[in-house]
Amino acid sequence: MTLRDLTQQFASEGRVEAIILRPARGEPAVVVDEARAEPRQGLLGDRRANTVRSGRQSPKRELTLFQAEHLPLVANWCGLAELEPTRLRRNLVVSGLNLIGMRSPFPDVVLEWAIGGEVIIQVTGPCDPCSKMAAELGLGSYNALRGHGGMTARILAGGLIRVGDRVRLNAIQNVEPKARLGQIK
């Protein structure tokens, strides 16, 4: 079995444990039971869905995910008794899957993930902590979240996401590698 084969196998499915919307910059995040995901927008009701997408990077961050199993670890590293997911301001809290593993390490392979019965996403990269996390969680929280800040994703097919929805591998796409700089096609 090759490394490519191994990176496309998962022992279990995940589950959406929480859905969090950030209505506006500086306003408290809110927990909802369901939200509509739209390609090139994000979750309707979230502040990112209200902004115009432009540039190459913008579609890669339509949705943010956080690993449910990391909540007690990050809380401990920050010296907190517990950590409410709204304080992290990530859109989905997912259990049962290693979120880092949801992104292929190979540039010519795309893993597409189904959430519930309608939504399809592609995990695009890490969601690194920012200075706001330090202000929210206190001294040392920036370093506590490094490598544990969650993941970003683009929405390939929209629809309704509900708490309790399954998160499962939907498809494996082989894509043509991007041409190297200066290479003639």
XYZ file of C-alpha atoms in Angstrom:
185
model
C 0.000 0.000 0.000
C 1.386 3.430 -0.945
C 1.394 6.667 1.032
C -1.184 8.007 -1.459
C -3.472 5.080 -0.606
C -2.991 5.582 3.129
C -3.867 9.305 2.952
C -7.211 8.446 1.366
C -8.423 6.028 4.052
C -10.353 6.982 7.172
C -11.389 4.674 10.007
C -14.555 6.598 10.812
C -16.862 9.415 9.834
C -17.072 12.722 11.609
C -19.989 14.584 13.139
C -20.902 18.268 13.305
C -21.014 19.062 17.028
C -21.646 22.819 16.785
C -22.335 25.515 14.192
C -21.094 28.995 15.011
C -21.846 32.241 13.196
C -19.995 35.520 13.664
C -22.605 38.175 12.779
C -20.150 41.087 12.592
C -16.609 42.018 13.531
C -16.396 42.572 17.271
C -19.818 41.066 17.995
C -20.184 37.855 20.009
C -20.346 34.622 18.028
C -23.627 32.725 18.221
C -24.409 29.010 18.206
C -27.153 27.866 15.823
C -28.741 24.487 15.095
C -28.445 24.857 11.312
C -27.001 27.155 8.671
C -27.014 27.412 4.894
C -23.627 27.069 3.186
C -23.165 28.799 -0.171
C -20.175 28.535 -2.531
C -18.149 31.780 -2.806
C -19.936 33.119 0.280
C -19.661 30.830 3.285
C -22.358 30.336 5.912
C -25.269 32.731 5.484
C -25.568 34.851 8.617
C -21.796 34.827 9.145
C -19.940 38.090 8.554
C -17.744 36.485 5.871
C -20.839 35.760 3.758
C -21.460 39.512 3.519
C -18.066 40.363 2.009
C -17.214 40.427 -1.667
C -14.804 37.656 -2.653
C -11.819 38.687 -4.735
C -8.299 37.429 -5.302
C -6.948 33.896 -5.307
C -7.018 33.258 -1.559
C -10.575 34.310 -0.738
C -12.457 31.125 -1.762
C -10.112 29.013 0.355
C -11.561 30.444 3.576
C -15.316 30.242 3.082
C -15.685 27.937 6.073
C -13.594 27.293 9.185
C -13.522 24.053 11.156
C -12.250 23.174 14.624
C -11.462 19.745 16.056
C -13.877 18.988 18.929
C -11.341 16.705 20.589
C -8.874 19.619 20.837
C -11.152 21.815 22.985
C -10.040 20.328 26.347
C -6.381 20.300 25.240
C -6.377 23.959 24.215
C -8.300 24.878 27.384
C -5.654 23.129 29.490
C -2.771 24.777 27.613
C -4.418 28.169 28.174
C -4.988 27.518 31.879
C -8.784 27.433 31.488
C -11.157 24.998 33.173
C -13.104 24.700 29.908
C -13.283 26.363 26.516
C -16.537 27.373 24.860
C -16.190 26.906 21.069
C -17.722 30.340 20.403
C -14.568 31.928 21.820
C -12.541 30.422 18.951
C -14.892 31.883 16.298
C -14.624 28.859 13.972
C -17.771 27.950 12.021
C -17.986 24.204 12.577
C -16.843 22.067 15.479
C -16.300 18.539 14.133
C -15.624 15.345 16.088
C -14.471 11.922 14.948
C -12.012 12.931 12.188
C -8.513 14.347 12.235
C -9.160 17.622 10.407
C -5.562 17.869 9.172
C -6.000 14.480 7.499
C -9.004 15.823 5.586
C -6.615 17.707 3.295
C -4.532 15.705 0.854
C -0.769 16.257 1.162
C -0.519 15.730 -2.609
C -1.220 18.741 -4.853
C -2.702 16.538 -7.587
C -5.288 14.900 -5.273
C -8.346 16.675 -3.876
C -10.423 15.074 -1.129
C -14.056 16.193 -1.269
C -16.077 15.896 1.942
C -19.852 15.649 2.324
C -21.530 17.317 5.283
C -25.049 16.020 5.739
C -26.933 15.319 2.545
C -26.156 18.428 0.472
C -22.939 20.262 1.285
C -19.610 19.344 -0.300
C -16.365 20.987 0.866
C -12.651 20.818 0.205
C -10.331 21.458 3.164
C -7.787 24.016 1.943
C -5.342 24.611 4.794
C -4.725 25.524 8.415
C -6.686 28.252 10.183
C -3.846 29.817 12.106
C -4.521 31.737 15.319
C -4.398 35.524 15.298
C -3.792 38.227 17.879
C -7.531 38.267 18.650
C -7.159 34.781 20.142
C -4.554 36.109 22.572
C -6.909 38.913 23.578
C -9.800 36.455 23.970
C -8.039 33.550 25.721
C -5.167 35.210 27.537
C -1.432 34.870 27.907
C 0.098 31.966 25.980
C -3.050 31.200 23.985
C -1.472 32.109 20.655
C 1.151 29.391 21.137
C -1.434 26.981 22.556
C -3.409 27.276 19.308
C -0.441 27.005 16.942
C -1.010 23.792 15.015
C -4.420 23.439 16.697
C -6.292 26.448 15.311
C -8.451 24.390 12.974
C -8.731 24.243 9.206
C -10.183 26.346 6.400
C -12.332 25.056 3.550
C -13.997 26.073 0.321
C -17.619 25.170 -0.339
C -18.017 23.208 -3.575
C -21.770 22.543 -3.278
C -24.097 24.453 -0.991
C -26.999 23.435 1.172
C -28.111 23.119 4.754
C -25.734 22.022 7.533
C -27.281 20.820 10.801
C -25.802 19.911 14.174
C -25.435 16.133 14.161
C -24.758 15.885 10.415
C -22.275 13.250 9.324
C -18.971 14.370 7.779
C -17.659 11.754 5.366
C -15.305 11.377 2.426
C -17.405 11.943 -0.673
C -14.959 11.773 -3.577
C -11.289 11.703 -4.466
C -10.430 13.897 -7.448
C -7.191 13.605 -9.364
C -6.314 17.012 -10.787
C -3.637 18.095 -13.192
C -0.656 19.581 -11.349
C -0.279 23.315 -11.897
C 2.314 24.286 -14.478
C 5.597 25.322 -12.943
C 6.668 28.930 -13.348
C 8.365 29.432 -16.692
C 7.304 26.042 -18.017
C 5.954 26.010 -21.576
C 2.716 24.104 -22.083
